[in-house]
């Protein structure tokens, strides 16, 4: 039997739902009017929209070719202009609250996910750390070690006349390099089967970060929030992935704190987490260190793979440039060609200006993640 108390409870729930829906509709209408005014003032084309849903259906229909569907974009390719947007006046070109909320579960309070004073503080810390000789030496050693391992893998594939996915190998290379520099952990992805993608739970979890972040960018805010609240679909996978990533990083940080207190960590052994821990005072939040190091990994791994892959593609597309690179190496680093030098150091690479110029041109033509989305 439907009791009075049940009736009151149902009425209260219905009232809350009506208020919630009404608030969202009103907020959507107000926000839409503000956006419409800006678009009208700037004479910018806007695709058809629906009440509440906005451009959701249009977005869903065009998700496979977003760059063609988007409105006109402004592309900057002059160094001074890029510096204005990403450094000098970064406070004007902020991510905004929506983008920060979308990215918070992935980047936390790290440099990729924050604006304003937090961004400036993170940048100062990162600039200081990356200028330290200790970190430069660590990076140099790890990159050389993993480059030689990649060379050996490719040599074995060549000996067997075996085709191999360079993008897959470069992804394993960047994963190995960034985890060893950042966390002091060697995943040894290059030591596995060349035909199998990396199966390490940490890398799988990071890959989940990538596609869930992309899904959020292409979904209405209310939809992914609802999925997150109840752990549905990809948001449920993200919840599990976050636990795997954060548990591993926190375990490494605990070890770093123990080593720091016991003074057992030598200078040569310091990874990025250890260096961050050294810069912290006793009141600092360890979560900030976790977020800072994870941002280093998330921002660097896939972009490095992407950039190296395009460099290889471009060298094959432009054999004239490849010939000049080879000639420069023969002339300026003959010991690398003869085998006396196994791998070039950072200082050796300074002798190869044409190679650097070719790499910079490849980066200019195929930029990894240099977008600033207005809010």
CSV table of C-alpha atoms in Angstrom, one decimal:
chain,number,residue,atom,x,y,z
A,1,UNK,CA,0.0,0.0,0.0
A,2,UNK,CA,1.2,3.5,-0.9
A,3,UNK,CA,1.7,5.2,2.5
A,4,UNK,CA,1.8,8.9,3.3
A,5,UNK,CA,5.5,8.8,4.1
A,6,UNK,CA,6.2,7.1,0.8
A,7,UNK,CA,4.2,9.7,-1.0
A,8,UNK,CA,6.1,12.5,0.8
A,9,UNK,CA,9.4,10.9,-0.1
A,10,UNK,CA,8.5,10.5,-3.7
A,11,UNK,CA,7.3,14.1,-3.9
A,12,UNK,CA,10.5,15.3,-2.3
A,13,UNK,CA,12.6,13.3,-4.8
A,14,UNK,CA,10.5,14.6,-7.7
A,15,UNK,CA,10.9,18.2,-6.4
A,16,UNK,CA,14.7,17.8,-6.2
A,17,UNK,CA,14.8,16.4,-9.8
A,18,UNK,CA,12.7,19.2,-11.1
A,19,UNK,CA,14.9,21.8,-9.4
A,20,UNK,CA,18.0,20.1,-10.7
A,21,UNK,CA,16.8,19.9,-14.3
A,22,UNK,CA,15.4,23.4,-14.1
A,23,UNK,CA,18.7,24.8,-12.9
A,24,UNK,CA,20.6,23.1,-15.6
A,25,UNK,CA,18.2,24.3,-18.3
A,26,UNK,CA,18.3,27.9,-17.0
A,27,UNK,CA,22.1,27.7,-16.7
A,28,UNK,CA,22.3,26.4,-20.3
A,29,UNK,CA,20.1,29.1,-21.6
A,30,UNK,CA,22.1,31.9,-19.9
A,31,UNK,CA,25.4,30.4,-21.1
A,32,UNK,CA,24.1,30.0,-24.6
A,33,UNK,CA,23.0,33.6,-24.8
A,34,UNK,CA,26.4,34.7,-23.7
A,35,UNK,CA,28.1,32.5,-26.3
A,36,UNK,CA,25.7,33.7,-29.0
A,37,UNK,CA,26.5,37.3,-28.3
A,38,UNK,CA,30.2,36.7,-28.6
A,39,UNK,CA,29.8,34.7,-31.8
A,40,UNK,CA,27.5,37.4,-33.3
A,41,UNK,CA,30.0,40.2,-32.3
A,42,UNK,CA,32.9,38.4,-34.0
A,43,UNK,CA,30.8,37.2,-37.0
A,44,UNK,CA,31.7,33.5,-36.3
A,45,UNK,CA,29.6,30.8,-37.9
A,46,UNK,CA,27.9,28.5,-35.5
A,47,UNK,CA,26.2,25.1,-36.4
A,48,UNK,CA,22.6,24.5,-35.5
A,49,UNK,CA,21.9,23.8,-31.8
A,50,UNK,CA,19.1,22.4,-29.7
A,51,UNK,CA,17.8,23.5,-26.3
A,52,UNK,CA,19.8,21.8,-23.4
A,53,UNK,CA,21.5,19.4,-25.9
A,54,UNK,CA,23.3,22.2,-27.6
A,55,UNK,CA,25.6,20.9,-30.3
A,56,UNK,CA,25.7,17.3,-28.9
A,57,UNK,CA,24.1,15.6,-31.9
A,58,UNK,CA,26.2,17.6,-34.4
A,59,UNK,CA,29.3,16.7,-32.4
A,60,UNK,CA,28.4,13.1,-32.4
A,61,UNK,CA,27.8,13.1,-36.2
A,62,UNK,CA,31.2,14.8,-36.9
A,63,UNK,CA,33.5,13.2,-34.2
A,64,UNK,CA,35.6,11.4,-36.8
A,65,UNK,CA,36.6,14.6,-38.6
A,66,UNK,CA,36.4,17.3,-35.9
A,67,UNK,CA,39.1,19.5,-37.4
A,68,UNK,CA,37.2,19.8,-40.6
A,69,UNK,CA,33.9,20.4,-38.8
A,70,UNK,CA,35.2,23.0,-36.3
A,71,UNK,CA,34.9,26.7,-37.0
A,72,UNK,CA,37.9,28.6,-38.3
A,73,UNK,CA,41.1,28.3,-36.3
A,74,UNK,CA,44.0,30.6,-35.9
A,75,UNK,CA,47.4,28.8,-36.3
A,76,UNK,CA,50.6,30.4,-35.0
A,77,UNK,CA,53.9,29.4,-36.4
A,78,UNK,CA,56.1,32.3,-35.4
A,79,UNK,CA,58.2,31.7,-32.3
A,80,UNK,CA,57.4,35.1,-30.7
A,81,UNK,CA,53.7,34.6,-31.2
A,82,UNK,CA,53.7,31.2,-29.7
A,83,UNK,CA,55.7,32.5,-26.7
A,84,UNK,CA,53.1,35.2,-26.2
A,85,UNK,CA,50.3,32.7,-26.0
A,86,UNK,CA,52.0,29.9,-24.0
A,87,UNK,CA,54.3,31.9,-21.8
A,88,UNK,CA,54.2,35.7,-21.7
A,89,UNK,CA,50.4,36.1,-21.6
A,90,UNK,CA,49.4,32.7,-20.6
A,91,UNK,CA,47.1,34.3,-18.0
A,92,UNK,CA,44.9,35.6,-20.9
A,93,UNK,CA,44.9,32.3,-22.8
A,94,UNK,CA,43.8,30.2,-19.9
A,95,UNK,CA,42.2,26.8,-20.1
A,96,UNK,CA,39.1,27.9,-18.2
A,97,UNK,CA,37.0,26.1,-15.6
A,98,UNK,CA,35.4,23.5,-18.0
A,99,UNK,CA,38.7,22.3,-19.4
A,100,UNK,CA,40.2,22.2,-15.9
A,101,UNK,CA,37.3,20.1,-14.7
A,102,UNK,CA,37.5,17.7,-17.6
A,103,UNK,CA,41.2,17.2,-17.1
A,104,UNK,CA,41.4,17.1,-13.3
A,105,UNK,CA,41.1,13.3,-12.9
A,106,UNK,CA,44.1,12.9,-15.2
A,107,UNK,CA,46.3,15.9,-14.4
A,108,UNK,CA,45.3,16.9,-10.9
A,109,UNK,CA,47.1,20.0,-9.8
A,110,UNK,CA,49.9,19.5,-12.3
A,111,UNK,CA,51.1,22.0,-14.8
A,112,UNK,CA,48.9,20.7,-17.7
A,113,UNK,CA,45.7,21.0,-15.7
A,114,UNK,CA,45.9,24.3,-13.9
A,115,UNK,CA,45.9,28.1,-14.6
A,116,UNK,CA,47.1,31.3,-13.0
A,117,UNK,CA,49.5,31.3,-10.1
A,118,UNK,CA,49.4,27.5,-9.7
A,119,UNK,CA,50.6,27.2,-13.3
A,120,UNK,CA,53.4,29.7,-12.7
A,121,UNK,CA,54.5,27.9,-9.6
A,122,UNK,CA,54.6,24.6,-11.4
A,123,UNK,CA,56.6,26.1,-14.2
A,124,UNK,CA,59.2,27.6,-11.9
A,125,UNK,CA,59.7,24.3,-10.2
A,126,UNK,CA,60.0,22.4,-13.5
A,127,UNK,CA,62.4,25.0,-15.0
A,128,UNK,CA,64.6,24.7,-11.9
A,129,UNK,CA,64.6,20.9,-12.0
A,130,UNK,CA,65.2,20.6,-15.7
A,131,UNK,CA,68.2,22.9,-15.5
A,132,UNK,CA,69.9,20.7,-12.9
A,133,UNK,CA,73.0,18.8,-14.1
A,134,UNK,CA,71.9,15.8,-12.0
A,135,UNK,CA,68.6,15.4,-14.0
A,136,UNK,CA,70.4,16.1,-17.3
A,137,UNK,CA,72.9,13.4,-16.6
A,138,UNK,CA,70.1,11.0,-15.6
A,139,UNK,CA,68.2,11.7,-18.9
A,140,UNK,CA,71.4,11.4,-21.0
A,141,UNK,CA,72.2,8.0,-19.5
A,142,UNK,CA,68.7,6.6,-19.8
A,143,UNK,CA,68.2,7.8,-23.4
A,144,UNK,CA,71.5,6.3,-24.5
A,145,UNK,CA,70.7,3.0,-22.7
A,146,UNK,CA,67.3,2.6,-24.3
A,147,UNK,CA,68.4,3.8,-27.7
A,148,UNK,CA,71.0,1.1,-27.8
A,149,UNK,CA,68.4,-1.4,-26.7
A,150,UNK,CA,66.2,-0.2,-29.6
A,151,UNK,CA,69.1,-0.5,-32.0
A,152,UNK,CA,69.7,-4.1,-31.0
A,153,UNK,CA,66.0,-5.0,-31.4
A,154,UNK,CA,66.0,-3.5,-34.9
A,155,UNK,CA,69.3,-5.2,-35.8
A,156,UNK,CA,67.7,-8.6,-34.8
A,157,UNK,CA,64.6,-7.9,-36.9
A,158,UNK,CA,66.8,-7.0,-39.8
A,159,UNK,CA,68.8,-10.2,-39.4
A,160,UNK,CA,65.6,-12.2,-39.5
A,161,UNK,CA,64.2,-10.1,-42.3
A,162,UNK,CA,61.2,-9.5,-40.1
A,163,UNK,CA,58.8,-6.5,-40.6
A,164,UNK,CA,58.1,-4.5,-37.4
A,165,UNK,CA,55.9,-1.6,-36.4
A,166,UNK,CA,58.2,1.3,-35.7
A,167,UNK,CA,55.4,3.3,-34.0
A,168,UNK,CA,54.9,0.4,-31.5
A,169,UNK,CA,58.7,0.2,-30.8
A,170,UNK,CA,58.9,4.0,-30.4
A,171,UNK,CA,56.0,3.9,-28.0
A,172,UNK,CA,57.8,1.2,-25.9
A,173,UNK,CA,61.0,3.3,-26.1
A,174,UNK,CA,59.3,6.4,-24.8
A,175,UNK,CA,57.5,4.5,-22.1
A,176,UNK,CA,60.7,2.9,-20.9
A,177,UNK,CA,62.6,6.3,-21.0
A,178,UNK,CA,59.9,8.3,-19.2
A,179,UNK,CA,59.1,5.8,-16.5
A,180,UNK,CA,62.8,5.3,-15.7
A,181,UNK,CA,63.6,9.1,-15.6
A,182,UNK,CA,60.4,10.0,-13.8
A,183,UNK,CA,59.9,7.1,-11.4
A,184,UNK,CA,63.2,5.1,-11.4
A,185,UNK,CA,61.3,2.1,-12.7
A,186,UNK,CA,62.4,0.1,-15.8
A,187,UNK,CA,59.3,-1.4,-17.5
A,188,UNK,CA,61.6,-3.0,-20.1
A,189,UNK,CA,59.0,-2.9,-22.8
A,190,UNK,CA,61.7,-3.2,-25.5
A,191,UNK,CA,62.8,-6.5,-24.0
A,192,UNK,CA,59.5,-8.1,-24.9
A,193,UNK,CA,58.0,-9.5,-28.1
A,194,UNK,CA,58.2,-6.9,-30.8
A,195,UNK,CA,54.8,-8.1,-32.2
A,196,UNK,CA,53.0,-7.5,-28.9
A,197,UNK,CA,52.0,-4.2,-27.4
A,198,UNK,CA,53.1,-3.4,-23.9
A,199,UNK,CA,51.1,-5.4,-21.4
A,200,UNK,CA,52.2,-3.7,-18.2
A,201,UNK,CA,49.2,-2.6,-16.1
A,202,UNK,CA,50.6,0.9,-15.6
A,203,UNK,CA,50.9,1.5,-19.3
A,204,UNK,CA,47.5,0.0,-19.9
A,205,UNK,CA,46.1,2.4,-17.3
A,206,UNK,CA,47.8,5.4,-18.8
A,207,UNK,CA,46.3,4.4,-22.2
A,208,UNK,CA,42.9,4.4,-20.5
A,209,UNK,CA,43.5,8.0,-19.4
A,210,UNK,CA,44.1,9.0,-23.0
A,211,UNK,CA,40.9,7.7,-24.5
A,212,UNK,CA,38.6,8.6,-21.6
A,213,UNK,CA,40.0,12.2,-21.7
A,214,UNK,CA,39.2,12.3,-25.4
A,215,UNK,CA,35.7,10.9,-24.7
A,216,UNK,CA,35.1,13.6,-22.2
A,217,UNK,CA,36.1,16.3,-24.7
A,218,UNK,CA,33.5,15.0,-27.1
A,219,UNK,CA,30.7,14.5,-24.6
A,220,UNK,CA,28.2,16.9,-23.0
A,221,UNK,CA,29.4,17.8,-19.5
A,222,UNK,CA,26.3,16.4,-17.8
A,223,UNK,CA,26.7,13.0,-19.6
A,224,UNK,CA,30.3,12.3,-18.5
A,225,UNK,CA,29.6,13.7,-15.0
A,226,UNK,CA,26.7,11.2,-14.7
A,227,UNK,CA,28.8,8.3,-15.9
A,228,UNK,CA,31.5,9.3,-13.5
A,229,UNK,CA,29.1,9.5,-10.6
A,230,UNK,CA,27.9,6.0,-11.1
A,231,UNK,CA,31.1,4.5,-12.6
A,232,UNK,CA,29.5,3.7,-15.9
A,233,UNK,CA,31.1,2.7,-19.2
A,234,UNK,CA,34.6,4.3,-19.8
A,235,UNK,CA,34.3,6.3,-16.5
A,236,UNK,CA,34.2,3.0,-14.6
A,237,UNK,CA,37.4,1.9,-16.4
A,238,UNK,CA,39.0,5.3,-15.5
A,239,UNK,CA,38.2,4.7,-11.8
A,240,UNK,CA,40.2,1.4,-11.9
A,241,UNK,CA,43.0,2.9,-14.0
A,242,UNK,CA,43.5,5.8,-11.6
A,243,UNK,CA,43.9,3.4,-8.7
A,244,UNK,CA,46.6,1.4,-10.6
A,245,UNK,CA,48.5,4.6,-11.5
A,246,UNK,CA,48.2,6.3,-8.2
A,247,UNK,CA,49.0,3.2,-6.2
A,248,UNK,CA,52.2,2.7,-8.2
A,249,UNK,CA,53.3,6.3,-8.0
A,250,UNK,CA,52.6,6.6,-4.2
A,251,UNK,CA,54.5,3.4,-3.6
A,252,UNK,CA,57.5,4.8,-5.4
A,253,UNK,CA,57.2,8.1,-3.5
A,254,UNK,CA,57.1,6.3,-0.1
A,255,UNK,CA,60.3,4.6,-1.1
A,256,UNK,CA,61.8,7.9,-2.1
A,257,UNK,CA,60.9,9.5,1.3
A,258,UNK,CA,62.4,6.5,3.1
A,259,UNK,CA,65.6,6.8,1.1
A,260,UNK,CA,65.7,10.6,1.7
A,261,UNK,CA,65.3,10.2,5.5
A,262,UNK,CA,67.9,7.4,5.6
A,263,UNK,CA,70.2,9.4,3.3
A,264,UNK,CA,70.8,6.2,1.2
A,265,UNK,CA,70.0,7.6,-2.3
A,266,UNK,CA,73.1,8.5,-4.2
A,267,UNK,CA,73.3,11.4,-6.6
A,268,UNK,CA,73.5,9.1,-9.6
A,269,UNK,CA,70.3,7.2,-8.7
A,270,UNK,CA,68.0,10.2,-8.3
A,271,UNK,CA,64.9,10.1,-10.5
A,272,UNK,CA,62.4,13.0,-11.0
A,273,UNK,CA,60.3,12.0,-8.0
A,274,UNK,CA,63.4,12.0,-5.8
A,275,UNK,CA,64.4,15.4,-7.1
A,276,UNK,CA,60.9,16.8,-6.5
A,277,UNK,CA,61.0,15.3,-3.0
A,278,UNK,CA,64.3,17.1,-2.3
A,279,UNK,CA,62.7,20.4,-3.2
A,280,UNK,CA,59.8,20.0,-0.8
A,281,UNK,CA,59.6,21.4,2.7
A,282,UNK,CA,58.1,19.5,5.6
A,283,UNK,CA,54.6,21.1,5.0
A,284,UNK,CA,54.4,20.3,1.3
A,285,UNK,CA,51.6,18.1,-0.1
A,286,UNK,CA,52.9,14.8,-1.5
A,287,UNK,CA,49.9,14.8,-3.9
A,288,UNK,CA,51.4,17.9,-5.6
A,289,UNK,CA,54.6,15.9,-6.3
A,290,UNK,CA,52.5,13.0,-7.6
A,291,UNK,CA,50.6,15.2,-9.9
A,292,UNK,CA,53.7,17.0,-11.1
A,293,UNK,CA,55.5,13.8,-12.0
A,294,UNK,CA,52.5,12.3,-13.7
A,295,UNK,CA,52.1,15.4,-15.8
A,296,UNK,CA,55.7,15.0,-16.9
A,297,UNK,CA,54.9,11.4,-18.0
A,298,UNK,CA,51.5,12.0,-19.5
A,299,UNK,CA,52.6,15.1,-21.4
A,300,UNK,CA,55.8,13.5,-22.7
A,301,UNK,CA,55.3,9.9,-23.5
A,302,UNK,CA,52.8,10.0,-26.4
A,303,UNK,CA,54.0,13.4,-27.8
A,304,UNK,CA,57.5,12.0,-28.0
A,305,UNK,CA,56.3,8.9,-29.8
A,306,UNK,CA,54.3,11.0,-32.2
A,307,UNK,CA,57.2,13.3,-33.0
A,308,UNK,CA,59.7,10.5,-33.5
A,309,UNK,CA,57.3,8.7,-35.8
A,310,UNK,CA,56.7,11.7,-38.0
A,311,UNK,CA,60.5,12.3,-38.2
A,312,UNK,CA,60.9,8.8,-39.6
A,313,UNK,CA,58.0,9.3,-42.0
A,314,UNK,CA,59.5,12.6,-43.2
A,315,UNK,CA,63.0,11.2,-43.7
A,316,UNK,CA,61.4,8.6,-46.0
A,317,UNK,CA,59.3,11.1,-47.8
A,318,UNK,CA,62.3,13.4,-48.4
A,319,UNK,CA,65.3,11.3,-49.2
A,320,UNK,CA,67.3,14.4,-50.1
A,321,UNK,CA,67.1,15.5,-46.5
A,322,UNK,CA,67.9,12.0,-45.3
A,323,UNK,CA,71.1,12.1,-47.5
A,324,UNK,CA,72.2,15.4,-45.9
A,325,UNK,CA,71.6,14.0,-42.4
A,326,UNK,CA,73.7,11.0,-43.2
A,327,UNK,CA,76.5,13.2,-44.7
A,328,UNK,CA,76.5,15.4,-41.7
A,329,UNK,CA,76.9,12.4,-39.3
A,330,UNK,CA,79.7,11.0,-41.5
A,331,UNK,CA,81.5,14.3,-41.4
A,332,UNK,CA,80.9,15.5,-37.9
A,333,UNK,CA,80.6,12.2,-35.9
A,334,UNK,CA,82.7,9.7,-37.9
A,335,UNK,CA,83.3,7.6,-34.8
A,336,UNK,CA,79.5,6.9,-34.6
A,337,UNK,CA,79.6,5.5,-38.1
A,338,UNK,CA,82.8,3.5,-37.5
A,339,UNK,CA,81.4,2.0,-34.3
A,340,UNK,CA,83.9,3.6,-31.9
A,341,UNK,CA,81.0,5.5,-30.4
A,342,UNK,CA,77.9,3.5,-29.7
A,343,UNK,CA,75.5,6.3,-29.2
A,344,UNK,CA,75.8,10.1,-29.2
A,345,UNK,CA,75.6,12.1,-26.0
A,346,UNK,CA,73.8,15.4,-25.7
A,347,UNK,CA,77.0,17.2,-26.3
A,348,UNK,CA,77.7,15.1,-29.4
A,349,UNK,CA,74.3,16.1,-30.8
A,350,UNK,CA,75.4,19.8,-30.8
A,351,UNK,CA,77.7,18.9,-33.7
A,352,UNK,CA,74.7,18.0,-35.8
A,353,UNK,CA,72.9,21.3,-36.6
A,354,UNK,CA,71.3,20.0,-39.8
A,355,UNK,CA,69.7,17.1,-38.0
A,356,UNK,CA,68.4,19.5,-35.3
A,357,UNK,CA,67.0,21.7,-38.0
A,358,UNK,CA,65.3,18.8,-39.8
A,359,UNK,CA,63.8,17.7,-36.4
A,360,UNK,CA,62.5,21.2,-35.7
A,361,UNK,CA,60.9,21.4,-39.1
A,362,UNK,CA,59.2,18.1,-38.6
A,363,UNK,CA,57.9,19.4,-35.3
A,364,UNK,CA,56.7,22.5,-36.9
A,365,UNK,CA,54.8,20.6,-39.6
A,366,UNK,CA,53.4,18.0,-37.4
A,367,UNK,CA,52.8,19.5,-33.9
A,368,UNK,CA,51.9,17.2,-31.1
A,369,UNK,CA,49.8,19.2,-28.6
A,370,UNK,CA,50.1,22.9,-29.0
A,371,UNK,CA,46.4,23.9,-29.0
A,372,UNK,CA,44.7,26.5,-26.8
A,373,UNK,CA,41.0,26.1,-26.8
A,374,UNK,CA,38.9,29.1,-25.8
A,375,UNK,CA,36.2,28.8,-23.2
